[in-house]
Amino acid sequence: MKYNYFGRSFLTLLDFNKEEISELLTLSAKLKAKKHAGLECQPLKGKNVVLLFEKDSTRTRCAFEAGAYDLGMNVTYLGPTGSQMGKKESIKDTARVLGRMYDGIEYRGFKQETVEILAQYSGVPVWNGLTDKYHPTQILADFLTIIEKFGHLEGINFTYFGDARNNMGNSLMIGSAIMGMNFTACAPSDLWPNQELIEKCYELAQVSGAKLKFTEDISEGAKNADVIYTDVWVSMGEPDSVWKDRIKKLAPYQVNKAVMEKANEAAIFMHCLPAFHNRETAMGEDTYKKFGLEALEVTEEVFESKQSVVFDEAENRLHTIKAVMYATLKEEK
């Protein structure tokens, strides 16, 4: 590999430049091709990694576990009640214990500060599987998917609908600004990313040629879009009390057939999942009973359409996470 990732942590895309991210995406594609060809690739055999989850997950856990096994590693999973971190033992102490036993640490939880402390004190690479502020491994999967559909990232018109101040809105804006994609946040103005991060992304965009736009107008947001992206309106860990207000505020920003028709003809729909697109889940049925809505951020019609690439994204979590673990744990000689 041209760039040296060995021993580095993966906490936010802000720590990587365009060329480094491009190389990780190229590596992801190579690992995916090997996986699909049935070729065994276990360059990290004998290494051990631990997965620290303060928030439950399907895709993140499965991608890290399956990816680690594919690379030949052993895995320990510690769920929300599986460790004493933050309860009987400080994050700093936990980091120093785990760093003596494992070659790498994944963290999925709440505070960005937690994953940064783990990286500072563990002495081994730490990977951010999601915090309230950033979700960088998801962005790699999203970008690999876009490359597979369009052949490139530069110049892609990307619109994010919904709560753009959350970890996905933040990370997609950062990634777009670095990679030269034109990013639009289509949301109520009080749900745009914070101004400090916006200014940082404007600086990155000046280098890459990306354009950033923030609008409350649905038609303007969808116009000329190659990618329409959305996420859940209420994030994991937020209290039930916010549902009513959030639904009222974001209902106009639901991705439906009318929105997709305003985008480019070849536009794709993306979502990091899970999605509230029907009543086939306990939460979906509960939402229907409380608010009378068959779907929230995206309709069933769009979710199940030919434009939807959400399961390609989901699979690509595996390949991009494998690339991050391989790059940061494999010492180039």
C-alpha atoms as a printed R data frame, in Angstrom:
    type eleno elety resid chain resno       x       y       z
1   ATOM     1    CA   MET     A     1   0.000   0.000   0.000
2   ATOM     2    CA   LYS     A     2   1.204   3.500  -0.807
3   ATOM     3    CA   TYR     A     3   0.215   5.009   2.549
4   ATOM     4    CA   ASN     A     4   1.101   3.744   6.020
5   ATOM     5    CA   TYR     A     5  -1.883   3.004   8.248
6   ATOM     6    CA   PHE     A     6  -0.175   0.542  10.599
7   ATOM     7    CA   GLY     A     7  -0.918   1.295  14.252
8   ATOM     8    CA   ARG     A     8  -3.281   4.162  13.430
9   ATOM     9    CA   SER     A     9  -6.749   4.481  14.891
10  ATOM    10    CA   PHE     A    10  -9.873   5.124  12.826
11  ATOM    11    CA   LEU     A    11 -11.908   7.610  14.861
12  ATOM    12    CA   THR     A    12 -13.147  10.147  12.301
13  ATOM    13    CA   LEU     A    13 -12.616  10.788   8.598
14  ATOM    14    CA   LEU     A    14 -11.111  14.151   9.565
15  ATOM    15    CA   ASP     A    15  -7.931  12.213  10.418
16  ATOM    16    CA   PHE     A    16  -7.493  11.008   6.812
17  ATOM    17    CA   ASN     A    17  -6.935  12.768   3.500
18  ATOM    18    CA   LYS     A    18  -8.532  12.103   0.117
19  ATOM    19    CA   GLU     A    19  -5.741   9.853  -1.110
20  ATOM    20    CA   GLU     A    20  -5.768   7.715   2.041
21  ATOM    21    CA   ILE     A    21  -9.529   7.266   1.941
22  ATOM    22    CA   SER     A    22  -9.359   6.397  -1.767
23  ATOM    23    CA   GLU     A    23  -6.750   3.744  -1.047
24  ATOM    24    CA   LEU     A    24  -8.894   2.234   1.724
25  ATOM    25    CA   LEU     A    25 -11.816   2.070  -0.700
26  ATOM    26    CA   THR     A    26  -9.631   0.384  -3.323
27  ATOM    27    CA   LEU     A    27  -8.496  -2.150  -0.727
28  ATOM    28    CA   SER     A    28 -12.144  -2.718   0.253
29  ATOM    29    CA   ALA     A    29 -13.038  -3.519  -3.353
30  ATOM    30    CA   LYS     A    30 -10.129  -5.984  -3.612
31  ATOM    31    CA   LEU     A    31 -11.128  -7.754  -0.404
32  ATOM    32    CA   LYS     A    32 -14.732  -7.922  -1.619
33  ATOM    33    CA   ALA     A    33 -13.651  -9.466  -4.915
34  ATOM    34    CA   LYS     A    34 -11.614 -12.103  -3.072
35  ATOM    35    CA   LYS     A    35 -14.551 -12.858  -0.776
36  ATOM    36    CA   HIS     A    36 -16.936 -13.278  -3.709
37  ATOM    37    CA   ALA     A    37 -14.405 -15.479  -5.517
38  ATOM    38    CA   GLY     A    38 -14.153 -17.738  -2.473
39  ATOM    39    CA   LEU     A    39 -10.453 -17.008  -2.020
40  ATOM    40    CA   GLU     A    40  -9.189 -17.371   1.543
41  ATOM    41    CA   CYS     A    41  -7.260 -14.372   2.796
42  ATOM    42    CA   GLN     A    42  -6.082 -14.608   6.404
43  ATOM    43    CA   PRO     A    43  -3.114 -12.226   6.707
44  ATOM    44    CA   LEU     A    44  -3.870 -11.441  10.357
45  ATOM    45    CA   LYS     A    45  -4.010 -14.986  11.664
46  ATOM    46    CA   GLY     A    46  -3.214 -15.170  15.386
47  ATOM    47    CA   LYS     A    47  -4.204 -11.605  16.189
48  ATOM    48    CA   ASN     A    48  -6.981 -10.835  18.679
49  ATOM    49    CA   VAL     A    49  -9.523  -8.012  18.653
50  ATOM    50    CA   VAL     A    50 -12.176  -6.945  21.135
51  ATOM    51    CA   LEU     A    51 -15.508  -5.319  20.301
52  ATOM    52    CA   LEU     A    52 -16.862  -2.913  22.950
53  ATOM    53    CA   PHE     A    53 -20.549  -2.198  22.419
54  ATOM    54    CA   GLU     A    54 -22.436   0.267  24.626
55  ATOM    55    CA   LYS     A    55 -25.115   0.374  21.893
56  ATOM    56    CA   ASP     A    56 -26.509  -2.785  20.320
57  ATOM    57    CA   SER     A    57 -26.092  -3.283  16.590
58  ATOM    58    CA   THR     A    58 -26.676  -5.730  13.759
59  ATOM    59    CA   ARG     A    59 -24.502  -4.571  10.843
60  ATOM    60    CA   THR     A    60 -21.603  -3.139  12.855
61  ATOM    61    CA   ARG     A    61 -21.200  -6.182  15.077
62  ATOM    62    CA   CYS     A    62 -21.602  -8.688  12.255
63  ATOM    63    CA   ALA     A    63 -19.236  -6.774   9.963
64  ATOM    64    CA   PHE     A    64 -16.485  -6.566  12.592
65  ATOM    65    CA   GLU     A    65 -16.904 -10.187  13.696
66  ATOM    66    CA   ALA     A    66 -17.172 -11.718  10.233
67  ATOM    67    CA   GLY     A    67 -14.443  -9.430   8.932
68  ATOM    68    CA   ALA     A    68 -12.067 -10.364  11.741
69  ATOM    69    CA   TYR     A    69 -12.731 -14.085  11.200
70  ATOM    70    CA   ASP     A    70 -12.183 -13.706   7.453
71  ATOM    71    CA   LEU     A    71  -8.803 -12.104   8.176
72  ATOM    72    CA   GLY     A    72  -7.876 -14.962  10.506
73  ATOM    73    CA   MET     A    73  -8.335 -13.157  13.823
74  ATOM    74    CA   ASN     A    74  -9.968 -14.170  17.098
75  ATOM    75    CA   VAL     A    75 -12.786 -12.001  18.457
76  ATOM    76    CA   THR     A    76 -14.152 -11.141  21.897
77  ATOM    77    CA   TYR     A    77 -17.518  -9.364  22.022
78  ATOM    78    CA   LEU     A    78 -18.384  -7.268  25.085
79  ATOM    79    CA   GLY     A    79 -21.963  -5.998  24.958
80  ATOM    80    CA   PRO     A    80 -23.618  -3.202  26.952
81  ATOM    81    CA   THR     A    81 -23.383  -5.258  30.166
82  ATOM    82    CA   GLY     A    82 -20.232  -7.162  29.240
83  ATOM    83    CA   SER     A    83 -17.564  -4.966  30.819
84  ATOM    84    CA   GLN     A    84 -17.000  -2.701  33.810
85  ATOM    85    CA   MET     A    85 -15.934   0.259  31.644
86  ATOM    86    CA   GLY     A    86 -17.350   3.479  33.008
87  ATOM    87    CA   LYS     A    87 -18.957   1.652  35.943
88  ATOM    88    CA   LYS     A    88 -16.362   0.056  38.208
89  ATOM    89    CA   GLU     A    89 -13.407   0.856  35.963
90  ATOM    90    CA   SER     A    90 -12.481   4.075  34.183
91  ATOM    91    CA   ILE     A    91 -12.253   4.259  30.404
92  ATOM    92    CA   LYS     A    92  -8.540   5.012  30.747
93  ATOM    93    CA   ASP     A    93  -7.914   1.913  32.864
94  ATOM    94    CA   THR     A    94 -10.046  -0.252  30.598
95  ATOM    95    CA   ALA     A    95  -8.023   0.936  27.610
96  ATOM    96    CA   ARG     A    96  -4.723   0.004  29.284
97  ATOM    97    CA   VAL     A    97  -6.000  -3.452  30.254
98  ATOM    98    CA   LEU     A    98  -7.437  -4.278  26.827
99  ATOM    99    CA   GLY     A    99  -4.390  -2.894  25.060
100 ATOM   100    CA   ARG     A   100  -2.245  -5.492  26.840
101 ATOM   101    CA   MET     A   101  -4.496  -8.343  25.704
102 ATOM   102    CA   TYR     A   102  -5.685  -7.356  22.234
103 ATOM   103    CA   ASP     A   103  -4.184  -6.112  18.977
104 ATOM   104    CA   GLY     A   104  -7.144  -3.857  18.190
105 ATOM   105    CA   ILE     A   105 -10.255  -2.424  19.850
106 ATOM   106    CA   GLU     A   106 -13.607  -1.511  18.296
107 ATOM   107    CA   TYR     A   107 -15.950   0.816  20.179
108 ATOM   108    CA   ARG     A   108 -19.606   1.557  19.503
109 ATOM   109    CA   GLY     A   109 -21.384   3.820  21.951
110 ATOM   110    CA   PHE     A   110 -22.189   7.364  22.890
111 ATOM   111    CA   LYS     A   111 -19.440   9.908  23.509
112 ATOM   112    CA   GLN     A   112 -16.730  10.582  20.941
113 ATOM   113    CA   GLU     A   113 -14.516  11.337  23.933
114 ATOM   114    CA   THR     A   114 -14.735   7.658  24.955
115 ATOM   115    CA   VAL     A   115 -13.283   6.309  21.712
116 ATOM   116    CA   GLU     A   116 -10.588   9.012  21.809
117 ATOM   117    CA   ILE     A   117  -9.536   8.007  25.345
118 ATOM   118    CA   LEU     A   118  -9.413   4.357  24.297
119 ATOM   119    CA   ALA     A   119  -7.126   5.307  21.424
120 ATOM   120    CA   GLN     A   120  -4.943   7.527  23.611
121 ATOM   121    CA   TYR     A   121  -4.294   4.976  26.356
122 ATOM   122    CA   SER     A   122  -4.618   1.499  24.820
123 ATOM   123    CA   GLY     A   123  -1.489   1.554  22.664
124 ATOM   124    CA   VAL     A   124  -3.284  -0.321  19.855
125 ATOM   125    CA   PRO     A   125  -5.491   0.755  16.926
126 ATOM   126    CA   VAL     A   126  -9.020   1.718  17.955
127 ATOM   127    CA   TRP     A   127 -11.886   1.778  15.464
128 ATOM   128    CA   ASN     A   128 -14.999   3.912  15.825
129 ATOM   129    CA   GLY     A   129 -18.059   1.736  15.179
130 ATOM   130    CA   LEU     A   130 -20.351   4.699  15.973
131 ATOM   131    CA   THR     A   131 -20.531   7.560  18.449
132 ATOM   132    CA   ASP     A   132 -23.047  10.346  18.835
133 ATOM   133    CA   LYS     A   133 -20.757  12.569  16.755
134 ATOM   134    CA   TYR     A   134 -19.306  10.389  13.992
135 ATOM   135    CA   HIS     A   135 -19.871   7.101  12.134
136 ATOM   136    CA   PRO     A   136 -16.820   6.808   9.845
137 ATOM   137    CA   THR     A   137 -16.964   3.090   8.995
138 ATOM   138    CA   GLN     A   138 -20.484   3.547   7.627
139 ATOM   139    CA   ILE     A   139 -19.287   6.317   5.326
140 ATOM   140    CA   LEU     A   140 -16.660   4.061   3.764
141 ATOM   141    CA   ALA     A   141 -19.399   1.513   3.005
142 ATOM   142    CA   ASP     A   142 -21.586   4.236   1.524
143 ATOM   143    CA   PHE     A   143 -18.781   5.548  -0.661
144 ATOM   144    CA   LEU     A   144 -17.843   2.080  -1.907
145 ATOM   145    CA   THR     A   145 -21.492   1.596  -2.883
146 ATOM   146    CA   ILE     A   146 -21.585   4.906  -4.772
147 ATOM   147    CA   ILE     A   147 -18.387   3.988  -6.638
148 ATOM   148    CA   GLU     A   148 -19.938   0.637  -7.595
149 ATOM   149    CA   LYS     A   149 -23.025   2.384  -8.998
150 ATOM   150    CA   PHE     A   150 -21.457   5.459 -10.645
151 ATOM   151    CA   GLY     A   151 -17.770   4.610 -11.035
152 ATOM   152    CA   HIS     A   152 -16.536   7.662  -9.125
153 ATOM   153    CA   LEU     A   153 -17.132  10.003  -6.179
154 ATOM   154    CA   GLU     A   154 -15.931  13.370  -7.480
155 ATOM   155    CA   GLY     A   155 -18.788  15.530  -8.713
156 ATOM   156    CA   ILE     A   156 -21.549  13.272  -7.394
157 ATOM   157    CA   ASN     A   157 -24.533  15.319  -6.195
158 ATOM   158    CA   PHE     A   158 -25.392  13.929  -2.777
159 ATOM   159    CA   THR     A   159 -28.414  15.042  -0.726
160 ATOM   160    CA   TYR     A   160 -29.080  14.082   2.861
161 ATOM   161    CA   PHE     A   161 -32.715  14.402   3.999
162 ATOM   162    CA   GLY     A   162 -33.733  14.603   7.653
163 ATOM   163    CA   ASP     A   163 -31.800  15.268  10.855
164 ATOM   164    CA   ALA     A   164 -28.496  16.493   9.415
165 ATOM   165    CA   ARG     A   165 -26.883  17.342  12.758
166 ATOM   166    CA   ASN     A   166 -26.488  13.703  13.841
167 ATOM   167    CA   ASN     A   167 -23.498  11.381  13.424
168 ATOM   168    CA   MET     A   168 -24.524  10.444   9.879
169 ATOM   169    CA   GLY     A   169 -25.138  14.019   8.748
170 ATOM   170    CA   ASN     A   170 -21.798  15.065  10.220
171 ATOM   171    CA   SER     A   171 -19.818  12.196   8.743
172 ATOM   172    CA   LEU     A   172 -21.398  12.300   5.282
173 ATOM   173    CA   MET     A   173 -20.714  16.037   5.059
174 ATOM   174    CA   ILE     A   174 -17.085  15.508   6.116
175 ATOM   175    CA   GLY     A   175 -16.576  12.627   3.702
176 ATOM   176    CA   SER     A   176 -18.168  14.528   0.819
177 ATOM   177    CA   ALA     A   177 -16.038  17.600   1.474
178 ATOM   178    CA   ILE     A   178 -12.843  15.522   1.506
179 ATOM   179    CA   MET     A   179 -13.657  13.436  -1.563
180 ATOM   180    CA   GLY     A   180 -15.027  16.184  -3.819
181 ATOM   181    CA   MET     A   181 -18.710  15.269  -3.700
182 ATOM   182    CA   ASN     A   182 -21.363  17.997  -3.746
183 ATOM   183    CA   PHE     A   183 -23.178  17.714  -0.412
184 ATOM   184    CA   THR     A   184 -26.622  19.143   0.310
185 ATOM   185    CA   ALA     A   185 -28.310  18.977   3.698
186 ATOM   186    CA   CYS     A   186 -32.075  19.233   3.219
187 ATOM   187    CA   ALA     A   187 -33.547  19.753   6.675
188 ATOM   188    CA   PRO     A   188 -35.036  22.340   9.032
189 ATOM   189    CA   SER     A   189 -32.311  24.907   9.724
190 ATOM   190    CA   ASP     A   190 -32.094  23.990  13.419
191 ATOM   191    CA   LEU     A   191 -31.218  20.429  12.362
192 ATOM   192    CA   TRP     A   192 -28.266  21.398  10.167
193 ATOM   193    CA   PRO     A   193 -24.751  20.436  11.347
194 ATOM   194    CA   ASN     A   194 -23.143  22.854  13.812
195 ATOM   195    CA   GLN     A   195 -21.483  25.902  12.317
196 ATOM   196    CA   GLU     A   196 -17.969  25.028  13.474
197 ATOM   197    CA   LEU     A   197 -18.059  21.725  11.599
198 ATOM   198    CA   ILE     A   198 -19.617  23.389   8.554
199 ATOM   199    CA   GLU     A   199 -16.742  25.887   8.447
200 ATOM   200    CA   LYS     A   200 -14.216  23.063   8.689
201 ATOM   201    CA   CYS     A   201 -15.902  21.299   5.794
202 ATOM   202    CA   TYR     A   202 -15.881  24.472   3.705
203 ATOM   203    CA   GLU     A   203 -12.091  24.509   4.153
204 ATOM   204    CA   LEU     A   204 -11.864  20.884   3.010
205 ATOM   205    CA   ALA     A   205 -14.164  21.617   0.067
206 ATOM   206    CA   GLN     A   206 -11.874  24.387  -1.164
207 ATOM   207    CA   VAL     A   207  -9.166  21.760  -1.613
208 ATOM   208    CA   SER     A   208 -11.310  19.014  -3.159
209 ATOM   209    CA   GLY     A   209 -13.637  21.153  -5.262
210 ATOM   210    CA   ALA     A   210 -16.746  19.964  -3.407
211 ATOM   211    CA   LYS     A   211 -19.766  22.228  -3.050
212 ATOM   212    CA   LEU     A   212 -21.799  22.413   0.164
213 ATOM   213    CA   LYS     A   213 -25.404  23.562   0.362
214 ATOM   214    CA   PHE     A   214 -27.936  23.799   3.179
215 ATOM   215    CA   THR     A   215 -31.613  24.212   2.432
216 ATOM   216    CA   GLU     A   216 -35.064  23.734   3.930
217 ATOM   217    CA   ASP     A   217 -36.651  23.439   0.489
218 ATOM   218    CA   ILE     A   218 -37.430  19.843  -0.537
219 ATOM   219    CA   SER     A   219 -37.498  20.547  -4.268
220 ATOM   220    CA   GLU     A   220 -34.200  22.381  -4.151
221 ATOM   221    CA   GLY     A   221 -32.637  19.604  -2.109
222 ATOM   222    CA   ALA     A   222 -33.698  16.844  -4.491
223 ATOM   223    CA   LYS     A   223 -33.014  18.686  -7.750
224 ATOM   224    CA   ASN     A   224 -30.173  17.116  -9.786
225 ATOM   225    CA   ALA     A   225 -29.358  14.681  -6.944
226 ATOM   226    CA   ASP     A   226 -27.522  11.488  -7.869
227 ATOM   227    CA   VAL     A   227 -27.926  10.132  -4.338
228 ATOM   228    CA   ILE     A   228 -30.816  10.644  -1.931
229 ATOM   229    CA   TYR     A   229 -29.853   9.562   1.588
230 ATOM   230    CA   THR     A   230 -31.781   9.514   4.842
231 ATOM   231    CA   ASP     A   231 -31.547   8.069   8.342
232 ATOM   232    CA   VAL     A   232 -33.851   7.477  11.295
233 ATOM   233    CA   TRP     A   233 -35.393  10.611  12.751
234 ATOM   234    CA   VAL     A   234 -34.810   9.639  16.379
235 ATOM   235    CA   SER     A   235 -31.366   8.272  17.183
236 ATOM   236    CA   MET     A   236 -30.616   5.326  19.444
237 ATOM   237    CA   GLY     A   237 -30.565   6.400  23.080
238 ATOM   238    CA   GLU     A   238 -32.807   9.441  22.669
239 ATOM   239    CA   PRO     A   239 -35.861   9.524  24.982
240 ATOM   240    CA   ASP     A   240 -39.382   8.715  23.775
241 ATOM   241    CA   SER     A   241 -40.379  12.287  24.599
242 ATOM   242    CA   VAL     A   242 -38.656  13.626  21.468
243 ATOM   243    CA   TRP     A   243 -40.626  11.469  19.018
244 ATOM   244    CA   LYS     A   244 -43.703  13.650  18.623
245 ATOM   245    CA   ASP     A   245 -41.779  16.870  18.011
246 ATOM   246    CA   ARG     A   246 -39.223  15.222  15.713
247 ATOM   247    CA   ILE     A   247 -41.910  13.540  13.595
248 ATOM   248    CA   LYS     A   248 -43.845  16.786  13.234
249 ATOM   249    CA   LYS     A   249 -40.717  18.677  12.230
250 ATOM   250    CA   LEU     A   250 -39.342  16.071   9.816
251 ATOM   251    CA   ALA     A   251 -42.522  14.701   8.225
252 ATOM   252    CA   PRO     A   252 -42.113  17.030   5.192
253 ATOM   253    CA   TYR     A   253 -38.627  15.555   4.633
254 ATOM   254    CA   GLN     A   254 -39.758  11.964   4.247
255 ATOM   255    CA   VAL     A   255 -38.166  10.331   1.196
256 ATOM   256    CA   ASN     A   256 -41.068   9.198  -0.962
257 ATOM   257    CA   LYS     A   257 -41.810   8.710  -4.649
258 ATOM   258    CA   ALA     A   258 -42.370  12.434  -5.180
259 ATOM   259    CA   VAL     A   259 -38.925  13.239  -3.763
260 ATOM   260    CA   MET     A   260 -37.201  10.592  -5.894
261 ATOM   261    CA   GLU     A   261 -38.945  11.918  -9.001
262 ATOM   262    CA   LYS     A   262 -37.360  15.335  -8.382
263 ATOM   263    CA   ALA     A   263 -33.865  13.761  -8.405
264 ATOM   264    CA   ASN     A   264 -31.888  12.650 -11.467
265 ATOM   265    CA   GLU     A   265 -33.401   9.772 -13.426
266 ATOM   266    CA   ALA     A   266 -30.549   7.434 -12.443
267 ATOM   267    CA   ALA     A   267 -30.554   8.526  -8.795
268 ATOM   268    CA   ILE     A   268 -30.167   5.927  -6.066
269 ATOM   269    CA   PHE     A   269 -31.673   5.781  -2.589
270 ATOM   270    CA   MET     A   270 -29.426   5.058   0.409
271 ATOM   271    CA   HIS     A   271 -29.994   4.436   4.123
272 ATOM   272    CA   CYS     A   272 -27.577   3.145   6.768
273 ATOM   273    CA   LEU     A   273 -30.328   1.001   8.380
274 ATOM   274    CA   PRO     A   274 -32.335   0.049  10.304
275 ATOM   275    CA   ALA     A   275 -35.170   1.942   8.597
276 ATOM   276    CA   PHE     A   276 -38.755   2.620   9.632
277 ATOM   277    CA   HIS     A   277 -40.385   1.952   6.246
278 ATOM   278    CA   ASN     A   278 -43.347  -0.215   7.273
279 ATOM   279    CA   ARG     A   279 -45.149  -1.737  10.274
280 ATOM   280    CA   GLU     A   280 -43.277  -5.059  10.268
281 ATOM   281    CA   THR     A   281 -41.296  -4.276  13.427
282 ATOM   282    CA   ALA     A   282 -42.390  -3.690  17.015
283 ATOM   283    CA   MET     A   283 -41.254  -0.060  16.788
284 ATOM   284    CA   GLY     A   284 -42.930   0.388  13.420
285 ATOM   285    CA   GLU     A   285 -46.240  -0.878  14.757
286 ATOM   286    CA   ASP     A   286 -45.887   1.214  17.910
287 ATOM   287    CA   THR     A   287 -45.264   4.309  15.792
288 ATOM   288    CA   TYR     A   288 -48.370   3.558  13.743
289 ATOM   289    CA   LYS     A   289 -50.506   3.196  16.858
290 ATOM   290    CA   LYS     A   290 -49.209   6.439  18.352
291 ATOM   291    CA   PHE     A   291 -48.996   8.629  15.252
292 ATOM   292    CA   GLY     A   292 -50.976   6.859  12.519
293 ATOM   293    CA   LEU     A   293 -47.958   6.657  10.188
294 ATOM   294    CA   GLU     A   294 -47.252   3.615   8.007
295 ATOM   295    CA   ALA     A   295 -43.630   4.754   7.565
296 ATOM   296    CA   LEU     A   296 -41.316   7.466   8.837
297 ATOM   297    CA   GLU     A   297 -38.147   8.633   7.066
298 ATOM   298    CA   VAL     A   298 -38.745   6.576   3.894
299 ATOM   299    CA   THR     A   299 -41.779   4.948   2.359
300 ATOM   300    CA   GLU     A   300 -42.033   1.249   1.604
301 ATOM   301    CA   GLU     A   301 -42.397   2.107  -2.081
302 ATOM   302    CA   VAL     A   302 -38.982   3.787  -2.230
303 ATOM   303    CA   PHE     A   303 -37.259   1.357   0.142
304 ATOM   304    CA   GLU     A   304 -38.231  -1.636  -2.009
305 ATOM   305    CA   SER     A   305 -37.715   0.114  -5.356
306 ATOM   306    CA   LYS     A   306 -35.022  -0.601  -7.954
307 ATOM   307    CA   GLN     A   307 -33.389   2.692  -6.951
308 ATOM   308    CA   SER     A   308 -32.766   1.420  -3.435
309 ATOM   309    CA   VAL     A   309 -29.241   0.127  -2.780
310 ATOM   310    CA   VAL     A   310 -29.544  -0.230   0.995
311 ATOM   311    CA   PHE     A   311 -28.567  -3.898   1.088
312 ATOM   312    CA   ASP     A   312 -25.521  -3.277  -1.093
313 ATOM   313    CA   GLU     A   313 -24.528  -0.709   1.552
314 ATOM   314    CA   ALA     A   314 -25.148  -3.212   4.317
315 ATOM   315    CA   GLU     A   315 -22.920  -5.832   2.694
316 ATOM   316    CA   ASN     A   316 -20.219  -3.253   2.069
317 ATOM   317    CA   ARG     A   317 -19.918  -2.633   5.803
318 ATOM   318    CA   LEU     A   318 -18.126  -6.000   5.898
319 ATOM   319    CA   HIS     A   319 -15.631  -5.250   3.157
320 ATOM   320    CA   THR     A   320 -14.765  -1.709   4.237
321 ATOM   321    CA   ILE     A   321 -14.374  -2.677   7.889
322 ATOM   322    CA   LYS     A   322 -12.112  -5.532   6.825
323 ATOM   323    CA   ALA     A   323 -10.021  -3.003   4.921
324 ATOM   324    CA   VAL     A   324  -9.691  -0.736   7.967
325 ATOM   325    CA   MET     A   325  -8.663  -3.616  10.245
326 ATOM   326    CA   TYR     A   326  -6.241  -5.013   7.659
327 ATOM   327    CA   ALA     A   327  -4.621  -1.636   6.962
328 ATOM   328    CA   THR     A   328  -4.153  -0.694  10.629
329 ATOM   329    CA   LEU     A   329  -3.011  -4.120  11.869
330 ATOM   330    CA   LYS     A   330  -0.907  -5.422   8.976
331 ATOM   331    CA   GLU     A   331   2.652  -4.139   9.174
332 ATOM   332    CA   GLU     A   332   4.060  -3.570   5.696
333 ATOM   333    CA   LYS     A   333   7.588  -4.930   5.255
